mmCIF file of C-alpha atoms in Angstrom:
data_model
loop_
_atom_site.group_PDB
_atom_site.id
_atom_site.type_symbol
_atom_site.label_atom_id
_atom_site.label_comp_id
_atom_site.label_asym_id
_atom_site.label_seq_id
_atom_site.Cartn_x
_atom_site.Cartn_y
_atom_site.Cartn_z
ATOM 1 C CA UNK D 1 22.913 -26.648 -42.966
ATOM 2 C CA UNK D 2 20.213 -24.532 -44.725
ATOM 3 C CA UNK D 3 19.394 -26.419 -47.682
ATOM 4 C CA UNK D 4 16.713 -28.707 -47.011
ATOM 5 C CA UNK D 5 16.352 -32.428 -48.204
ATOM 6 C CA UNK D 6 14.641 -34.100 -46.296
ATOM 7 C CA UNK D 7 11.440 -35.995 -47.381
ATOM 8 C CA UNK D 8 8.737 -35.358 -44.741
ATOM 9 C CA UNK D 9 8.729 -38.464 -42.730
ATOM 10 C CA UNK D 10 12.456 -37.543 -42.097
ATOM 11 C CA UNK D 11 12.455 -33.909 -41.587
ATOM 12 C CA UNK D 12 9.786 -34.704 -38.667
ATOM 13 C CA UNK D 13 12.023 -37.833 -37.251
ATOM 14 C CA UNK D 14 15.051 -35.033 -37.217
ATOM 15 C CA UNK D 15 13.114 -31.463 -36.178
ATOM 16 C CA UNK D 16 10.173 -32.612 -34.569
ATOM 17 C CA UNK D 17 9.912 -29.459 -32.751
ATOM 18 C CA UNK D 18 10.263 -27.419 -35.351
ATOM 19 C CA UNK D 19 7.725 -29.987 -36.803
ATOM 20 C CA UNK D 20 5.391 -29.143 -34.157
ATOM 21 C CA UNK D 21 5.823 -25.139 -33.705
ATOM 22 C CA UNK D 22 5.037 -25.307 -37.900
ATOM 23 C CA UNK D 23 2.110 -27.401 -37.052
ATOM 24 C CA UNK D 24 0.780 -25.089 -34.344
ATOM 25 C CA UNK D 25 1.233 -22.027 -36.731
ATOM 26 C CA UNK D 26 -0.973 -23.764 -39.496
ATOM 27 C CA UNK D 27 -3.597 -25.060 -36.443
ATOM 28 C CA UNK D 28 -3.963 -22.032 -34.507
ATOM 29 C CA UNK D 29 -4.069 -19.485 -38.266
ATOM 30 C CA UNK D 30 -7.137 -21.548 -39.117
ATOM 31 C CA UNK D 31 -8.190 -21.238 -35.884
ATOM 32 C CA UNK D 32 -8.120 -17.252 -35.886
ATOM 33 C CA UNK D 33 -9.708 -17.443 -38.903
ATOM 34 C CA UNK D 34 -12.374 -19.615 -38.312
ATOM 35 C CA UNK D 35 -13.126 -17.810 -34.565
ATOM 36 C CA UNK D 36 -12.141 -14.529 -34.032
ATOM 37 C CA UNK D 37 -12.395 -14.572 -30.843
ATOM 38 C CA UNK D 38 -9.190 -16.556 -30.883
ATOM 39 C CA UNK D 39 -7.012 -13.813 -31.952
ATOM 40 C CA UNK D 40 -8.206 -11.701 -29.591
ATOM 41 C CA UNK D 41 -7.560 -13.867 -26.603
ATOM 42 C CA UNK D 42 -4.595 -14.624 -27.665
ATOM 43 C CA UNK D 43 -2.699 -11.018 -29.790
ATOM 44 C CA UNK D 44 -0.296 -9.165 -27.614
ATOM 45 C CA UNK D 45 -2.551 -6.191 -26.280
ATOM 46 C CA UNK D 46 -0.806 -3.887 -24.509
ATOM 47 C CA UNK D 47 -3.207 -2.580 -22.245
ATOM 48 C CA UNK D 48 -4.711 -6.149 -21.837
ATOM 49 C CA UNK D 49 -1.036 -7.574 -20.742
ATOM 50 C CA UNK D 50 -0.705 -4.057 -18.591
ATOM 51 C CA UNK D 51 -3.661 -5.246 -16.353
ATOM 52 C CA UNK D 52 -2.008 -8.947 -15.365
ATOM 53 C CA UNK D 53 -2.774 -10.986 -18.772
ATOM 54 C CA UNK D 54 0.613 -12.129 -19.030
ATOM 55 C CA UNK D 55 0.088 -15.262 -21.317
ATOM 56 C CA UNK D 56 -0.470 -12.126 -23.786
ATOM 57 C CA UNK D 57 3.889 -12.590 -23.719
ATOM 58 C CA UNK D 58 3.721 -15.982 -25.007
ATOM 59 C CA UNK D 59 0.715 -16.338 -27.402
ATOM 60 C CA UNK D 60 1.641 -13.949 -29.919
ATOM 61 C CA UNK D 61 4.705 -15.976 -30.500
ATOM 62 C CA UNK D 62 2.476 -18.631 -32.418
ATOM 63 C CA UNK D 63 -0.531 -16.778 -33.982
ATOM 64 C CA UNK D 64 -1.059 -14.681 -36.980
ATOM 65 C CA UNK D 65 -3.863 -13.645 -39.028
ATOM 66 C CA UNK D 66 -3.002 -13.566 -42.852
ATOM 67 C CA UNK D 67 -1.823 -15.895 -45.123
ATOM 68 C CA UNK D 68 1.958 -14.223 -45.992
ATOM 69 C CA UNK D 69 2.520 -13.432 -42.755
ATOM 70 C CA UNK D 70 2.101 -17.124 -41.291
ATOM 71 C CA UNK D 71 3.831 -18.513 -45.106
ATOM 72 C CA UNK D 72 6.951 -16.458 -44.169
ATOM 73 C CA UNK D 73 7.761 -16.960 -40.825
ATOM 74 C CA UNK D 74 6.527 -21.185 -40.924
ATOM 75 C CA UNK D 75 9.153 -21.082 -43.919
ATOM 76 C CA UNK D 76 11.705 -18.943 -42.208
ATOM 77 C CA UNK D 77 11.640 -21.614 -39.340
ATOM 78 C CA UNK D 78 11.412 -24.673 -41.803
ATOM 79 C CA UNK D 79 15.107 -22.735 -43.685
ATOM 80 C CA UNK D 80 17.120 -21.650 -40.349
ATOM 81 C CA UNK D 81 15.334 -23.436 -37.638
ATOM 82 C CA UNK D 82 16.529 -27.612 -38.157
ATOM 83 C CA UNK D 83 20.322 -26.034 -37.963
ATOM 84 C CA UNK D 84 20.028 -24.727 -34.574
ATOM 85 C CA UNK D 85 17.579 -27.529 -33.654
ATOM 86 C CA UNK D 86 20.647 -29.878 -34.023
ATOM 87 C CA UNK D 87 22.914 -27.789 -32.530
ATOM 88 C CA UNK D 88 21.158 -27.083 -29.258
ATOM 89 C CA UNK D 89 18.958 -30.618 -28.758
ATOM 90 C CA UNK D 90 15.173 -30.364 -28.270
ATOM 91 C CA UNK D 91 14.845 -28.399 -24.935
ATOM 92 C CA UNK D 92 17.713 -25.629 -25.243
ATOM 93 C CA UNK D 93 16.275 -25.358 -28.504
ATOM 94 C CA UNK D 94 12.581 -24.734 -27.081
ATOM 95 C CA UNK D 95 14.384 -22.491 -24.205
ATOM 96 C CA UNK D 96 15.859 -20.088 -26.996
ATOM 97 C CA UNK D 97 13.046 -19.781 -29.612
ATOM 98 C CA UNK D 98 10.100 -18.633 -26.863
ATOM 99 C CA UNK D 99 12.698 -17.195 -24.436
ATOM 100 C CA UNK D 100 14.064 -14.808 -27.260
ATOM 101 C CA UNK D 101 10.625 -13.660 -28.542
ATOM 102 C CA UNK D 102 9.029 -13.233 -24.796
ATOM 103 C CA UNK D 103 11.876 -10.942 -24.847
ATOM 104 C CA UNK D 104 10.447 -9.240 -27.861
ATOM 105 C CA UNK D 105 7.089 -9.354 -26.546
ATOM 106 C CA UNK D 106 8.375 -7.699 -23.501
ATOM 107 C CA UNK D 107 10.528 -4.911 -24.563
ATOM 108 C CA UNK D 108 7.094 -4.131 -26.942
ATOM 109 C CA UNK D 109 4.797 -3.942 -24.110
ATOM 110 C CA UNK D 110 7.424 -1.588 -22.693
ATOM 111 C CA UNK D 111 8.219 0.168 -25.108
ATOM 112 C CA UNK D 112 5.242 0.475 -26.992
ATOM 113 C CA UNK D 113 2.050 2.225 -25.601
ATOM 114 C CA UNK D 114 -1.035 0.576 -24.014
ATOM 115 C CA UNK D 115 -3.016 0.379 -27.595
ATOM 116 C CA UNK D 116 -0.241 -1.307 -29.448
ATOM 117 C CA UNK D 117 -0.446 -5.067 -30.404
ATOM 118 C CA UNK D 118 1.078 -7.315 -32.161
ATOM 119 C CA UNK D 119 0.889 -11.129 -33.478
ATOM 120 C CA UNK D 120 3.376 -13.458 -34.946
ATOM 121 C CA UNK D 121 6.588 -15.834 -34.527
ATOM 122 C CA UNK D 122 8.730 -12.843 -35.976
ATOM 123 C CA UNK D 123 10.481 -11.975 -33.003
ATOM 124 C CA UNK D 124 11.329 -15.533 -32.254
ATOM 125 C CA UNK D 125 12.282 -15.964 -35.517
ATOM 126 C CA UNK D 126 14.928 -12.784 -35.249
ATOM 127 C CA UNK D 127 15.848 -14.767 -31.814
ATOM 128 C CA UNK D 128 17.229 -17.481 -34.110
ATOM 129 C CA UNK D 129 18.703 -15.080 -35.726
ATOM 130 C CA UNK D 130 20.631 -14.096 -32.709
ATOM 131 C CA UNK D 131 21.606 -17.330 -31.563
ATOM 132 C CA UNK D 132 23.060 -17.891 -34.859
ATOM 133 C CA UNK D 133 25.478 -14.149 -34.205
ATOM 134 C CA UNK D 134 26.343 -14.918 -30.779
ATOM 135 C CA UNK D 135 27.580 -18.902 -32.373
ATOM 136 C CA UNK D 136 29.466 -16.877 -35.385
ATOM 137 C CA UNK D 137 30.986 -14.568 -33.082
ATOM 138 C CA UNK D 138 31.704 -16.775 -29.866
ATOM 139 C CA UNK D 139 31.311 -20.094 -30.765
ATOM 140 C CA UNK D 140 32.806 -20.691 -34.567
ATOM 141 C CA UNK D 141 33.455 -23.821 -33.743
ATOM 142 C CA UNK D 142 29.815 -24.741 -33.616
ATOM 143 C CA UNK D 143 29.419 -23.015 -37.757
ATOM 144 C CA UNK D 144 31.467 -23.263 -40.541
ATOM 145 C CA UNK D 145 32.508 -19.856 -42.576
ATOM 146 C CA UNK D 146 29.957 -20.441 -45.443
ATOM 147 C CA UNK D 147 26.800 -21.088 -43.225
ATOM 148 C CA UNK D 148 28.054 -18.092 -41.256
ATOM 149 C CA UNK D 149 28.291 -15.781 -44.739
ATOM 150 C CA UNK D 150 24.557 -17.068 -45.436
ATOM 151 C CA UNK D 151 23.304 -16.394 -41.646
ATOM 152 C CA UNK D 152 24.551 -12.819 -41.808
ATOM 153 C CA UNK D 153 23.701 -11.358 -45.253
ATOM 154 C CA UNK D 154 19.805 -12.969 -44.217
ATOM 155 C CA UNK D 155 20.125 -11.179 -41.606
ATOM 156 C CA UNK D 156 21.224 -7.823 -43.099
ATOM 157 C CA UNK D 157 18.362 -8.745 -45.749
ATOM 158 C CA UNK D 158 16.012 -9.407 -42.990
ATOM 159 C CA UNK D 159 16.671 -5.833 -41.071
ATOM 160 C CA UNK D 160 16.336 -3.468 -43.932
ATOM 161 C CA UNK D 161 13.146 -5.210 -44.662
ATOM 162 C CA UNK D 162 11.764 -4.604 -40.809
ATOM 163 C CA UNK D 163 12.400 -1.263 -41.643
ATOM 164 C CA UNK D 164 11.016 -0.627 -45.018
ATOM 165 C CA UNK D 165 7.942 -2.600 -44.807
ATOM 166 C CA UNK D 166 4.792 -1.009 -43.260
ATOM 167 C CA UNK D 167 3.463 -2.867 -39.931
ATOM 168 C CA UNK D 168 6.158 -4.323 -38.841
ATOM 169 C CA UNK D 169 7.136 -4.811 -34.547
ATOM 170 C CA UNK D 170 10.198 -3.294 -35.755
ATOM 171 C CA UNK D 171 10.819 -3.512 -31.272
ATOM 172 C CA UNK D 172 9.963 -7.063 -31.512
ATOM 173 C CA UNK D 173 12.338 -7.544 -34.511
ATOM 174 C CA UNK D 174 15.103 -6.013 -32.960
ATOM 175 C CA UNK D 175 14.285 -7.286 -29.132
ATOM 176 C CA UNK D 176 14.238 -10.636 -30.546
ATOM 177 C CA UNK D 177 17.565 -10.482 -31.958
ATOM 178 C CA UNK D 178 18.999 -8.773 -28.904
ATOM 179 C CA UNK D 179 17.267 -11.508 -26.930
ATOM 180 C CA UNK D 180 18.849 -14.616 -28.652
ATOM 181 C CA UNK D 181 22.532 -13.302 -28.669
ATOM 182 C CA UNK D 182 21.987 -12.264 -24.875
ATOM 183 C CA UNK D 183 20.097 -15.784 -24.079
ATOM 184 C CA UNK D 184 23.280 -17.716 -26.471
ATOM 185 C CA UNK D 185 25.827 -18.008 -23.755
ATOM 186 C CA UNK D 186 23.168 -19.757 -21.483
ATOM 187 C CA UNK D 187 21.996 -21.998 -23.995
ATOM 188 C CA UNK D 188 25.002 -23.287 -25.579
ATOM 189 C CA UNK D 189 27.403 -23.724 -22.181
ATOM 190 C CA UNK D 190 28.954 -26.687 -22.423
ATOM 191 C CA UNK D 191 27.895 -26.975 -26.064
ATOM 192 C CA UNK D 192 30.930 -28.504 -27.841
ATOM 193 C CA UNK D 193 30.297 -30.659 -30.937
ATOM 194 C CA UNK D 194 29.729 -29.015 -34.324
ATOM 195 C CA UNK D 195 26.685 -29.643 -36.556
#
């Protein structure tokens, strides 16, 4: 389920939405790079979402600035994103990856004061994250136990490190997770085949 094969033709034919969020990622990182003014039209800024710039939720999801910071979460949705694409089928997957990190996004701009802000796909990435807990806990017919031992000691990994390394949305970390599990029993009703 994690371990990738694929050639590149293939892994496109099978994701291509994860294809195409990876894609974006690269695009819009040279873009920020290359105009500044990208990044900030697009960063979450509080106080700029605060007076009615609201696409300020969804933007973030997709941008980021440095070059570790887009290489880690474009390979974090290249390792645990193809599983749940499979799982949930094109849309539901589309519904849970921006619906759990405009929950991030959200709880942040609440949460956080009217200076903060914030790029990147890490609190859509922690939404897989909880898509893949609420399947392990509610749906283990949709995972087998080994995939599910991988998902959660990732996960453990993936926590302590919002927490020990410096500028992190630890919010939008934690949001995001919250906001996959929650948005899990929507996605997957009726869901009944396994991967």
């Amino acid at each position: 389920m994690f371990i990738r094969t694929e050639n590149f033709r293939s892994f496109r034919r099978l994701y291509p939405i994860i294809t195409i969020i990876m894609a974006i990622h690269i695009v819009l990182f040279i873009g920020v790079n290359l105009f500044p003014a990208l990044l900030h039209l697009t960063a979450g800024i509080n106080f700029y979402i605060g007076s009615g710039e609201y696409w300020r939720l969804v933007t973030p999801i997709f941008i980021h600035e440095s070059f570790p910071h887009v290489l880690f979460n474009t390979f974090s949705l290249f390792l645990f994103g193809p599983g749940l694409e499979r799982i949930l089928g094109k849309l539901k997957f589309i519904l849970g990856y921006i619906g759990a990190g405009v929950i991030a996004n959200i709880a942040t701009f609440i949460l956080q004061g009217p200076g903060y802000s914030h790029i990147g796909a890490s609190g859509a990435i922690f939404g897989l994250f909880g898509l893949y807990v609420y399947i392990i806990y509610a749906r283990k017919e949709l995972i087998d136990q080994q995939n599910s031992q991988i998902v959660m000691t990732i996960l453990v990994l993936s926590l302590v490190m919002t927490f020990v390394t410096p500028n992190i949305n630890i919010l939008g970390h934690l949001f995001g997770l919250v906001g996959g599990a929650a948005l899990g029993p929507i996605i997957l009703m009726g869901k009944r085949t396994r991967y």
